[in-house]
């Protein structure tokens, strides 16, 4: 249940929506050899888990956070972040859980 | 970011809430040597990913589904299921994403 489309070319990412209800979404992301991806700043929280490969997330304050398979990060709403790097030798697979905006 | 409390005794599970907004919840579950757990039937969809260990989920129609690290399952609202088995030799770690009820 982890197979899916692969990114065609280096430095790109492929997104597939796996589930969506009640304003929440589950997304599979496949990355290959990303280096300095686009910045994201979302009005909702995201919970991201690295399934395979390796990656580093960068934050607006200049810090970076390395992720190995099984590691996860909670990105609160408004947390500016981007993919700084993914393993150039293997495909990196993520699951991203987009939580609806608003209180619990 | 994957550490957390371990189940104290065999056959038990430990739940920790990692994030909650807008009616969605992310939960870390640690299982040890579960064999024939309780049945669940929820009014909302759940998306469950196996991070470490090994497990089998059972469904109301008698089928079972084996999960290895990195495997995930989408459990639609009303899908009756239970943990039939988790690896007795290692701790099994899950991430469960509870999506809010309702349309997308």
mmCIF file with all atom_site columns, C-alpha atoms in Angstrom:
data_model
loop_
_atom_site.group_PDB
_atom_site.id
_atom_site.type_symbol
_atom_site.label_atom_id
_atom_site.label_alt_id
_atom_site.label_comp_id
_atom_site.label_asym_id
_atom_site.label_entity_id
_atom_site.label_seq_id
_atom_site.pdbx_PDB_ins_code
_atom_site.Cartn_x
_atom_site.Cartn_y
_atom_site.Cartn_z
_atom_site.occupancy
_atom_site.B_iso_or_equiv
_atom_site.pdbx_formal_charge
_atom_site.auth_seq_id
_atom_site.auth_comp_id
_atom_site.auth_asym_id
_atom_site.auth_atom_id
_atom_site.pdbx_PDB_model_num
ATOM 1   C CA . UNK A 1 1   ? 0.000   0.000   0.000   1.00 0.00 ? 1   UNK A CA 1
ATOM 2   C CA . UNK A 1 2   ? 2.941   2.323   -0.371  1.00 0.00 ? 2   UNK A CA 1
ATOM 3   C CA . UNK A 1 3   ? 3.399   2.123   -4.127  1.00 0.00 ? 3   UNK A CA 1
ATOM 4   C CA . UNK A 1 4   ? 2.453   5.022   -6.320  1.00 0.00 ? 4   UNK A CA 1
ATOM 5   C CA . UNK A 1 5   ? 3.677   7.227   -9.107  1.00 0.00 ? 5   UNK A CA 1
ATOM 6   C CA . UNK A 1 6   ? 7.332   8.213   -9.030  1.00 0.00 ? 6   UNK A CA 1
ATOM 7   C CA . UNK A 1 7   ? 8.644   11.653  -9.910  1.00 0.00 ? 7   UNK A CA 1
ATOM 8   C CA . UNK A 1 8   ? 9.737   11.688  -13.528 1.00 0.00 ? 8   UNK A CA 1
ATOM 9   C CA . UNK A 1 9   ? 12.790  13.865  -13.136 1.00 0.00 ? 9   UNK A CA 1
ATOM 10  C CA . UNK A 1 10  ? 15.280  14.875  -10.504 1.00 0.00 ? 10  UNK A CA 1
ATOM 11  C CA . UNK A 1 11  ? 14.370  17.816  -8.323  1.00 0.00 ? 11  UNK A CA 1
ATOM 12  C CA . UNK A 1 12  ? 10.624  17.264  -8.712  1.00 0.00 ? 12  UNK A CA 1
ATOM 13  C CA . UNK A 1 13  ? 7.824   16.008  -6.474  1.00 0.00 ? 13  UNK A CA 1
ATOM 14  C CA . UNK A 1 14  ? 4.676   14.009  -7.217  1.00 0.00 ? 14  UNK A CA 1
ATOM 15  C CA . UNK A 1 15  ? 1.520   14.442  -5.095  1.00 0.00 ? 15  UNK A CA 1
ATOM 16  C CA . UNK A 1 16  ? -1.318  11.910  -4.819  1.00 0.00 ? 16  UNK A CA 1
ATOM 17  C CA . UNK A 1 17  ? -4.369  12.446  -2.597  1.00 0.00 ? 17  UNK A CA 1
ATOM 18  C CA . UNK A 1 18  ? -5.147  9.247   -0.655  1.00 0.00 ? 18  UNK A CA 1
ATOM 19  C CA . UNK A 1 19  ? -8.097  10.346  1.489   1.00 0.00 ? 19  UNK A CA 1
ATOM 20  C CA . UNK A 1 20  ? -10.193 13.450  2.147   1.00 0.00 ? 20  UNK A CA 1
ATOM 21  C CA . UNK A 1 21  ? -13.102 14.024  4.520   1.00 0.00 ? 21  UNK A CA 1
ATOM 22  C CA . UNK A 1 22  ? -14.297 16.806  6.792   1.00 0.00 ? 22  UNK A CA 1
ATOM 23  C CA . UNK A 1 23  ? -11.672 19.237  5.506   1.00 0.00 ? 23  UNK A CA 1
ATOM 24  C CA . UNK A 1 24  ? -8.743  16.907  6.334   1.00 0.00 ? 24  UNK A CA 1
ATOM 25  C CA . UNK A 1 25  ? -6.565  15.421  3.592   1.00 0.00 ? 25  UNK A CA 1
ATOM 26  C CA . UNK A 1 26  ? -4.001  12.624  3.437   1.00 0.00 ? 26  UNK A CA 1
ATOM 27  C CA . UNK A 1 27  ? -1.437  12.983  0.669   1.00 0.00 ? 27  UNK A CA 1
ATOM 28  C CA . UNK A 1 28  ? 1.419   10.805  -0.589  1.00 0.00 ? 28  UNK A CA 1
ATOM 29  C CA . UNK A 1 29  ? 4.434   12.755  -1.819  1.00 0.00 ? 29  UNK A CA 1
ATOM 30  C CA . UNK A 1 30  ? 7.309   11.242  -3.794  1.00 0.00 ? 30  UNK A CA 1
ATOM 31  C CA . UNK A 1 31  ? 10.467  13.365  -4.056  1.00 0.00 ? 31  UNK A CA 1
ATOM 32  C CA . UNK A 1 32  ? 13.635  12.767  -5.996  1.00 0.00 ? 32  UNK A CA 1
ATOM 33  C CA . UNK A 1 33  ? 16.835  14.690  -5.396  1.00 0.00 ? 33  UNK A CA 1
ATOM 34  C CA . UNK A 1 34  ? 15.117  17.881  -4.258  1.00 0.00 ? 34  UNK A CA 1
ATOM 35  C CA . UNK A 1 35  ? 17.513  20.691  -3.367  1.00 0.00 ? 35  UNK A CA 1
ATOM 36  C CA . UNK A 1 36  ? 16.027  23.933  -2.064  1.00 0.00 ? 36  UNK A CA 1
ATOM 37  C CA . UNK A 1 37  ? 12.325  23.462  -2.784  1.00 0.00 ? 37  UNK A CA 1
ATOM 38  C CA . UNK A 1 38  ? 9.634   26.139  -2.660  1.00 0.00 ? 38  UNK A CA 1
ATOM 39  C CA . UNK A 1 39  ? 8.613   27.731  0.654   1.00 0.00 ? 39  UNK A CA 1
ATOM 40  C CA . UNK A 1 40  ? 5.230   26.775  2.084   1.00 0.00 ? 40  UNK A CA 1
ATOM 41  C CA . UNK A 1 41  ? 3.187   28.789  4.557   1.00 0.00 ? 41  UNK A CA 1
ATOM 42  C CA . UNK A 1 42  ? -0.256  27.346  5.165   1.00 0.00 ? 42  UNK A CA 1
ATOM 43  C CA . UNK A 1 43  ? -3.288  28.484  7.132   1.00 0.00 ? 43  UNK A CA 1
ATOM 44  C CA . UNK A 1 44  ? -3.725  24.970  8.544   1.00 0.00 ? 44  UNK A CA 1
ATOM 45  C CA . UNK A 1 45  ? -1.575  22.471  10.445  1.00 0.00 ? 45  UNK A CA 1
ATOM 46  C CA . UNK A 1 46  ? 0.257   19.694  8.627   1.00 0.00 ? 46  UNK A CA 1
ATOM 47  C CA . UNK A 1 47  ? 1.664   16.492  10.057  1.00 0.00 ? 47  UNK A CA 1
ATOM 48  C CA . UNK A 1 48  ? 4.299   14.920  7.844   1.00 0.00 ? 48  UNK A CA 1
ATOM 49  C CA . UNK A 1 49  ? 5.881   11.491  8.143   1.00 0.00 ? 49  UNK A CA 1
ATOM 50  C CA . UNK A 1 50  ? 8.862   10.227  6.185   1.00 0.00 ? 50  UNK A CA 1
ATOM 51  C CA . UNK A 1 51  ? 8.186   6.678   4.961   1.00 0.00 ? 51  UNK A CA 1
ATOM 52  C CA . UNK A 1 52  ? 11.301  5.986   2.864   1.00 0.00 ? 52  UNK A CA 1
ATOM 53  C CA . UNK A 1 53  ? 14.476  7.773   1.758   1.00 0.00 ? 53  UNK A CA 1
ATOM 54  C CA . UNK A 1 54  ? 15.848  10.750  3.642   1.00 0.00 ? 54  UNK A CA 1
ATOM 55  C CA . UNK A 1 55  ? 15.212  14.485  3.788   1.00 0.00 ? 55  UNK A CA 1
ATOM 56  C CA . UNK A 1 56  ? 15.886  17.774  5.523   1.00 0.00 ? 56  UNK A CA 1
ATOM 57  C CA . UNK A 1 57  ? 13.207  20.358  6.194   1.00 0.00 ? 57  UNK A CA 1
ATOM 58  C CA . UNK A 1 58  ? 14.232  24.018  6.541   1.00 0.00 ? 58  UNK A CA 1
ATOM 59  C CA . UNK A 1 59  ? 12.426  26.619  8.614   1.00 0.00 ? 59  UNK A CA 1
ATOM 60  C CA . UNK A 1 60  ? 12.198  30.414  8.392   1.00 0.00 ? 60  UNK A CA 1
ATOM 61  C CA . UNK A 1 61  ? 14.536  30.900  11.370  1.00 0.00 ? 61  UNK A CA 1
ATOM 62  C CA . UNK A 1 62  ? 17.353  29.161  9.477   1.00 0.00 ? 62  UNK A CA 1
ATOM 63  C CA . UNK A 1 63  ? 17.198  25.848  11.318  1.00 0.00 ? 63  UNK A CA 1
ATOM 64  C CA . UNK A 1 64  ? 17.028  22.531  9.509   1.00 0.00 ? 64  UNK A CA 1
ATOM 65  C CA . UNK A 1 65  ? 15.519  19.247  10.629  1.00 0.00 ? 65  UNK A CA 1
ATOM 66  C CA . UNK A 1 66  ? 16.732  15.886  9.275   1.00 0.00 ? 66  UNK A CA 1
ATOM 67  C CA . UNK A 1 67  ? 14.223  13.067  8.781   1.00 0.00 ? 67  UNK A CA 1
ATOM 68  C CA . UNK A 1 68  ? 14.822  9.332   8.450   1.00 0.00 ? 68  UNK A CA 1
ATOM 69  C CA . UNK A 1 69  ? 12.167  6.686   7.715   1.00 0.00 ? 69  UNK A CA 1
ATOM 70  C CA . UNK A 1 70  ? 9.642   6.606   10.569  1.00 0.00 ? 70  UNK A CA 1
ATOM 71  C CA . UNK A 1 71  ? 10.342  10.182  11.680  1.00 0.00 ? 71  UNK A CA 1
ATOM 72  C CA . UNK A 1 72  ? 7.546   12.727  11.747  1.00 0.00 ? 72  UNK A CA 1
ATOM 73  C CA . UNK A 1 73  ? 7.142   16.467  12.212  1.00 0.00 ? 73  UNK A CA 1
ATOM 74  C CA . UNK A 1 74  ? 4.150   18.549  13.255  1.00 0.00 ? 74  UNK A CA 1
ATOM 75  C CA . UNK A 1 75  ? 3.988   21.823  11.309  1.00 0.00 ? 75  UNK A CA 1
ATOM 76  C CA . UNK A 1 76  ? 1.538   24.195  13.022  1.00 0.00 ? 76  UNK A CA 1
ATOM 77  C CA . UNK A 1 77  ? -0.561  26.564  10.925  1.00 0.00 ? 77  UNK A CA 1
ATOM 78  C CA . UNK A 1 78  ? 1.591   29.466  9.714   1.00 0.00 ? 78  UNK A CA 1
ATOM 79  C CA . UNK A 1 79  ? 4.871   27.572  10.121  1.00 0.00 ? 79  UNK A CA 1
ATOM 80  C CA . UNK A 1 80  ? 6.959   28.614  7.106   1.00 0.00 ? 80  UNK A CA 1
ATOM 81  C CA . UNK A 1 81  ? 8.960   25.643  5.825   1.00 0.00 ? 81  UNK A CA 1
ATOM 82  C CA . UNK A 1 82  ? 10.440  24.023  2.756   1.00 0.00 ? 82  UNK A CA 1
ATOM 83  C CA . UNK A 1 83  ? 12.185  20.853  1.660   1.00 0.00 ? 83  UNK A CA 1
ATOM 84  C CA . UNK A 1 84  ? 15.883  21.743  1.779   1.00 0.00 ? 84  UNK A CA 1
ATOM 85  C CA . UNK A 1 85  ? 17.158  18.385  0.538   1.00 0.00 ? 85  UNK A CA 1
ATOM 86  C CA . UNK A 1 86  ? 16.104  14.844  -0.266  1.00 0.00 ? 86  UNK A CA 1
ATOM 87  C CA . UNK A 1 87  ? 18.356  11.844  -0.783  1.00 0.00 ? 87  UNK A CA 1
ATOM 88  C CA . UNK A 1 88  ? 19.733  11.967  -4.363  1.00 0.00 ? 88  UNK A CA 1
ATOM 89  C CA . UNK A 1 89  ? 20.327  8.189   -4.451  1.00 0.00 ? 89  UNK A CA 1
ATOM 90  C CA . UNK A 1 90  ? 16.791  6.980   -3.611  1.00 0.00 ? 90  UNK A CA 1
ATOM 91  C CA . UNK A 1 91  ? 13.186  8.008   -3.890  1.00 0.00 ? 91  UNK A CA 1
ATOM 92  C CA . UNK A 1 92  ? 11.884  9.774   -0.782  1.00 0.00 ? 92  UNK A CA 1
ATOM 93  C CA . UNK A 1 93  ? 8.275   8.980   0.174   1.00 0.00 ? 93  UNK A CA 1
ATOM 94  C CA . UNK A 1 94  ? 6.259   11.134  2.570   1.00 0.00 ? 94  UNK A CA 1
ATOM 95  C CA . UNK A 1 95  ? 2.782   10.993  3.978   1.00 0.00 ? 95  UNK A CA 1
ATOM 96  C CA . UNK A 1 96  ? 1.345   14.433  4.639   1.00 0.00 ? 96  UNK A CA 1
ATOM 97  C CA . UNK A 1 97  ? -1.735  14.897  6.804   1.00 0.00 ? 97  UNK A CA 1
ATOM 98  C CA . UNK A 1 98  ? -3.383  18.258  6.351   1.00 0.00 ? 98  UNK A CA 1
ATOM 99  C CA . UNK A 1 99  ? -5.554  19.032  9.361   1.00 0.00 ? 99  UNK A CA 1
ATOM 100 C CA . UNK A 1 100 ? -8.500  21.413  9.035   1.00 0.00 ? 100 UNK A CA 1
ATOM 101 C CA . UNK A 1 101 ? -8.008  24.945  10.359  1.00 0.00 ? 101 UNK A CA 1
ATOM 102 C CA . UNK A 1 102 ? -9.708  25.842  13.618  1.00 0.00 ? 102 UNK A CA 1
ATOM 103 C CA . UNK A 1 103 ? -9.766  24.663  17.217  1.00 0.00 ? 103 UNK A CA 1
ATOM 104 C CA . UNK A 1 104 ? -9.816  21.014  18.196  1.00 0.00 ? 104 UNK A CA 1
ATOM 105 C CA . UNK B 2 1   ? 10.455  12.250  16.886  1.00 0.00 ? 1   UNK B CA 1
ATOM 106 C CA . UNK B 2 2   ? 9.230   8.714   17.104  1.00 0.00 ? 2   UNK B CA 1
ATOM 107 C CA . UNK B 2 3   ? 9.990   8.026   20.751  1.00 0.00 ? 3   UNK B CA 1
ATOM 108 C CA . UNK B 2 4   ? 7.228   7.846   23.276  1.00 0.00 ? 4   UNK B CA 1
ATOM 109 C CA . UNK B 2 5   ? 5.809   5.723   26.065  1.00 0.00 ? 5   UNK B CA 1
ATOM 110 C CA . UNK B 2 6   ? 5.935   1.959   25.624  1.00 0.00 ? 6   UNK B CA 1
ATOM 111 C CA . UNK B 2 7   ? 3.162   -0.409  26.627  1.00 0.00 ? 7   UNK B CA 1
ATOM 112 C CA . UNK B 2 8   ? 3.872   -1.752  30.060  1.00 0.00 ? 8   UNK B CA 1
ATOM 113 C CA . UNK B 2 9   ? 2.645   -5.278  29.501  1.00 0.00 ? 9   UNK B CA 1
ATOM 114 C CA . UNK B 2 10  ? 2.135   -7.730  26.699  1.00 0.00 ? 10  UNK B CA 1
ATOM 115 C CA . UNK B 2 11  ? -1.170  -7.565  24.884  1.00 0.00 ? 11  UNK B CA 1
ATOM 116 C CA . UNK B 2 12  ? -1.705  -3.904  25.670  1.00 0.00 ? 12  UNK B CA 1
ATOM 117 C CA . UNK B 2 13  ? -1.596  -0.656  23.704  1.00 0.00 ? 13  UNK B CA 1
ATOM 118 C CA . UNK B 2 14  ? -0.526  2.878   24.644  1.00 0.00 ? 14  UNK B CA 1
ATOM 119 C CA . UNK B 2 15  ? -2.113  5.917   22.954  1.00 0.00 ? 15  UNK B CA 1
ATOM 120 C CA . UNK B 2 16  ? -0.593  9.413   22.791  1.00 0.00 ? 16  UNK B CA 1
ATOM 121 C CA . UNK B 2 17  ? -2.251  12.348  21.017  1.00 0.00 ? 17  UNK B CA 1
ATOM 122 C CA . UNK B 2 18  ? 0.322   14.216  18.905  1.00 0.00 ? 18  UNK B CA 1
ATOM 123 C CA . UNK B 2 19  ? -1.851  16.864  17.249  1.00 0.00 ? 19  UNK B CA 1
ATOM 124 C CA . UNK B 2 20  ? -5.480  17.985  17.113  1.00 0.00 ? 20  UNK B CA 1
ATOM 125 C CA . UNK B 2 21  ? -7.161  20.760  15.160  1.00 0.00 ? 21  UNK B CA 1
ATOM 126 C CA . UNK B 2 22  ? -10.431 21.251  13.312  1.00 0.00 ? 22  UNK B CA 1
ATOM 127 C CA . UNK B 2 23  ? -11.802 17.920  14.484  1.00 0.00 ? 23  UNK B CA 1
ATOM 128 C CA . UNK B 2 24  ? -8.850  15.918  13.108  1.00 0.00 ? 24  UNK B CA 1
ATOM 129 C CA . UNK B 2 25  ? -6.461  14.073  15.411  1.00 0.00 ? 25  UNK B CA 1
ATOM 130 C CA . UNK B 2 26  ? -3.039  12.458  15.030  1.00 0.00 ? 26  UNK B CA 1
ATOM 131 C CA . UNK B 2 27  ? -2.294  9.677   17.474  1.00 0.00 ? 27  UNK B CA 1
ATOM 132 C CA . UNK B 2 28  ? 0.765   7.540   18.188  1.00 0.00 ? 28  UNK B CA 1
ATOM 133 C CA . UNK B 2 29  ? -0.059  3.977   19.212  1.00 0.00 ? 29  UNK B CA 1
ATOM 134 C CA . UNK B 2 30  ? 2.470   1.526   20.690  1.00 0.00 ? 30  UNK B CA 1
ATOM 135 C CA . UNK B 2 31  ? 1.416   -2.138  20.765  1.00 0.00 ? 31  UNK B CA 1
ATOM 136 C CA . UNK B 2 32  ? 3.134   -5.121  22.260  1.00 0.00 ? 32  UNK B CA 1
ATOM 137 C CA . UNK B 2 33  ? 2.174   -8.702  21.438  1.00 0.00 ? 33  UNK B CA 1
ATOM 138 C CA . UNK B 2 34  ? -1.484  -7.933  20.790  1.00 0.00 ? 34  UNK B CA 1
ATOM 139 C CA . UNK B 2 35  ? -3.537  -10.986 19.854  1.00 0.00 ? 35  UNK B CA 1
ATOM 140 C CA . UNK B 2 36  ? -7.208  -10.457 19.049  1.00 0.00 ? 36  UNK B CA 1
ATOM 141 C CA . UNK B 2 37  ? -7.762  -6.879  20.165  1.00 0.00 ? 37  UNK B CA 1
ATOM 142 C CA . UNK B 2 38  ? -11.097 -5.118  20.601  1.00 0.00 ? 38  UNK B CA 1
ATOM 143 C CA . UNK B 2 39  ? -13.308 -4.348  17.587  1.00 0.00 ? 39  UNK B CA 1
ATOM 144 C CA . UNK B 2 40  ? -13.578 -0.715  16.493  1.00 0.00 ? 40  UNK B CA 1
ATOM 145 C CA . UNK B 2 41  ? -16.387 0.807   14.469  1.00 0.00 ? 41  UNK B CA 1
ATOM 146 C CA . UNK B 2 42  ? -16.102 4.567   14.177  1.00 0.00 ? 42  UNK B CA 1
ATOM 147 C CA . UNK B 2 43  ? -18.310 7.267   12.694  1.00 0.00 ? 43  UNK B CA 1
ATOM 148 C CA . UNK B 2 44  ? -15.277 8.887   11.039  1.00 0.00 ? 44  UNK B CA 1
ATOM 149 C CA . UNK B 2 45  ? -12.520 7.783   8.686   1.00 0.00 ? 45  UNK B CA 1
ATOM 150 C CA . UNK B 2 46  ? -9.125  6.734   10.001  1.00 0.00 ? 46  UNK B CA 1
ATOM 151 C CA . UNK B 2 47  ? -5.851  6.504   8.133   1.00 0.00 ? 47  UNK B CA 1
ATOM 152 C CA . UNK B 2 48  ? -3.317  4.291   9.867   1.00 0.00 ? 48  UNK B CA 1
ATOM 153 C CA . UNK B 2 49  ? 0.378   3.863   9.088   1.00 0.00 ? 49  UNK B CA 1
ATOM 154 C CA . UNK B 2 50  ? 2.683   1.256   10.552  1.00 0.00 ? 50  UNK B CA 1
ATOM 155 C CA . UNK B 2 51  ? 5.994   2.877   11.546  1.00 0.00 ? 51  UNK B CA 1
ATOM 156 C CA . UNK B 2 52  ? 7.818   -0.063  13.177  1.00 0.00 ? 52  UNK B CA 1
ATOM 157 C CA . UNK B 2 53  ? 7.195   -3.707  14.042  1.00 0.00 ? 53  UNK B CA 1
ATOM 158 C CA . UNK B 2 54  ? 4.548   -5.750  12.272  1.00 0.00 ? 54  UNK B CA 1
ATOM 159 C CA . UNK B 2 55  ? 0.804   -6.281  12.532  1.00 0.00 ? 55  UNK B CA 1
ATOM 160 C CA . UNK B 2 56  ? -2.313  -7.774  11.023  1.00 0.00 ? 56  UNK B CA 1
ATOM 161 C CA . UNK B 2 57  ? -5.635  -5.965  10.906  1.00 0.00 ? 57  UNK B CA 1
ATOM 162 C CA . UNK B 2 58  ? -8.848  -8.024  10.779  1.00 0.00 ? 58  UNK B CA 1
ATOM 163 C CA . UNK B 2 59  ? -12.099 -6.921  9.174   1.00 0.00 ? 59  UNK B CA 1
ATOM 164 C CA . UNK B 2 60  ? -15.734 -7.884  9.757   1.00 0.00 ? 60  UNK B CA 1
ATOM 165 C CA . UNK B 2 61  ? -15.850 -9.989  6.572   1.00 0.00 ? 61  UNK B CA 1
ATOM 166 C CA . UNK B 2 62  ? -13.147 -12.287 7.967   1.00 0.00 ? 62  UNK B CA 1
ATOM 167 C CA . UNK B 2 63  ? -10.286 -10.978 5.861   1.00 0.00 ? 63  UNK B CA 1
ATOM 168 C CA . UNK B 2 64  ? -6.961  -9.949  7.370   1.00 0.00 ? 64  UNK B CA 1
ATOM 169 C CA . UNK B 2 65  ? -4.431  -7.434  6.156   1.00 0.00 ? 65  UNK B CA 1
ATOM 170 C CA . UNK B 2 66  ? -0.721  -7.672  7.059   1.00 0.00 ? 66  UNK B CA 1
ATOM 171 C CA . UNK B 2 67  ? 1.254   -4.467  7.596   1.00 0.00 ? 67  UNK B CA 1
ATOM 172 C CA . UNK B 2 68  ? 5.023   -3.912  7.509   1.00 0.00 ? 68  UNK B CA 1
ATOM 173 C CA . UNK B 2 69  ? 6.835   -0.660  8.333   1.00 0.00 ? 69  UNK B CA 1
ATOM 174 C CA . UNK B 2 70  ? 5.830   2.001   5.804   1.00 0.00 ? 70  UNK B CA 1
ATOM 175 C CA . UNK B 2 71  ? 2.505   0.334   4.937   1.00 0.00 ? 71  UNK B CA 1
ATOM 176 C CA . UNK B 2 72  ? -0.737  2.210   5.422   1.00 0.00 ? 72  UNK B CA 1
ATOM 177 C CA . UNK B 2 73  ? -4.458  1.492   5.344   1.00 0.00 ? 73  UNK B CA 1
ATOM 178 C CA . UNK B 2 74  ? -7.439  3.793   4.858   1.00 0.00 ? 74  UNK B CA 1
ATOM 179 C CA . UNK B 2 75  ? -10.355 2.776   7.088   1.00 0.00 ? 75  UNK B CA 1
ATOM 180 C CA . UNK B 2 76  ? -13.537 4.515   5.904   1.00 0.00 ? 76  UNK B CA 1
ATOM 181 C CA . UNK B 2 77  ? -16.154 5.591   8.447   1.00 0.00 ? 77  UNK B CA 1
ATOM 182 C CA . UNK B 2 78  ? -18.109 2.562   9.648   1.00 0.00 ? 78  UNK B CA 1
ATOM 183 C CA . UNK B 2 79  ? -15.407 0.062   8.673   1.00 0.00 ? 79  UNK B CA 1
ATOM 184 C CA . UNK B 2 80  ? -15.409 -2.489  11.497  1.00 0.00 ? 80  UNK B CA 1
ATOM 185 C CA . UNK B 2 81  ? -11.852 -3.583  12.262  1.00 0.00 ? 81  UNK B CA 1
ATOM 186 C CA . UNK B 2 82  ? -9.509  -4.759  14.966  1.00 0.00 ? 82  UNK B CA 1
ATOM 187 C CA . UNK B 2 83  ? -5.853  -5.546  15.556  1.00 0.00 ? 83  UNK B CA 1
ATOM 188 C CA . UNK B 2 84  ? -5.634  -9.315  15.076  1.00 0.00 ? 84  UNK B CA 1
ATOM 189 C CA . UNK B 2 85  ? -1.931  -9.611  15.836  1.00 0.00 ? 85  UNK B CA 1
ATOM 190 C CA . UNK B 2 86  ? 1.221   -7.588  16.459  1.00 0.00 ? 86  UNK B CA 1
ATOM 191 C CA . UNK B 2 87  ? 4.782   -8.861  16.451  1.00 0.00 ? 87  UNK B CA 1
ATOM 192 C CA . UNK B 2 88  ? 5.492   -10.506 19.827  1.00 0.00 ? 88  UNK B CA 1
ATOM 193 C CA . UNK B 2 89  ? 9.246   -9.941  19.505  1.00 0.00 ? 89  UNK B CA 1
ATOM 194 C CA . UNK B 2 90  ? 9.255   -6.143  19.002  1.00 0.00 ? 90  UNK B CA 1
ATOM 195 C CA . UNK B 2 91  ? 7.248   -3.068  19.807  1.00 0.00 ? 91  UNK B CA 1
ATOM 196 C CA . UNK B 2 92  ? 4.845   -2.083  17.039  1.00 0.00 ? 92  UNK B CA 1
ATOM 197 C CA . UNK B 2 93  ? 4.411   1.656   16.452  1.00 0.00 ? 93  UNK B CA 1
ATOM 198 C CA . UNK B 2 94  ? 1.490   3.120   14.513  1.00 0.00 ? 94  UNK B CA 1
ATOM 199 C CA . UNK B 2 95  ? 0.431   6.587   13.537  1.00 0.00 ? 95  UNK B CA 1
ATOM 200 C CA . UNK B 2 96  ? -3.328  6.949   13.347  1.00 0.00 ? 96  UNK B CA 1
ATOM 201 C CA . UNK B 2 97  ? -4.926  9.916   11.609  1.00 0.00 ? 97  UNK B CA 1
ATOM 202 C CA . UNK B 2 98  ? -8.541  10.423  12.561  1.00 0.00 ? 98  UNK B CA 1
ATOM 203 C CA . UNK B 2 99  ? -10.282 12.503  9.914   1.00 0.00 ? 99  UNK B CA 1
ATOM 204 C CA . UNK B 2 100 ? -13.371 14.546  10.814  1.00 0.00 ? 100 UNK B CA 1
ATOM 205 C CA . UNK B 2 101 ? -16.721 13.107  9.749   1.00 0.00 ? 101 UNK B CA 1
ATOM 206 C CA . UNK B 2 102 ? -18.430 14.760  6.827   1.00 0.00 ? 102 UNK B CA 1
ATOM 207 C CA . UNK B 2 103 ? -17.779 15.528  3.164   1.00 0.00 ? 103 UNK B CA 1
ATOM 208 C CA . UNK B 2 104 ? -14.440 16.760  1.862   1.00 0.00 ? 104 UNK B CA 1
#
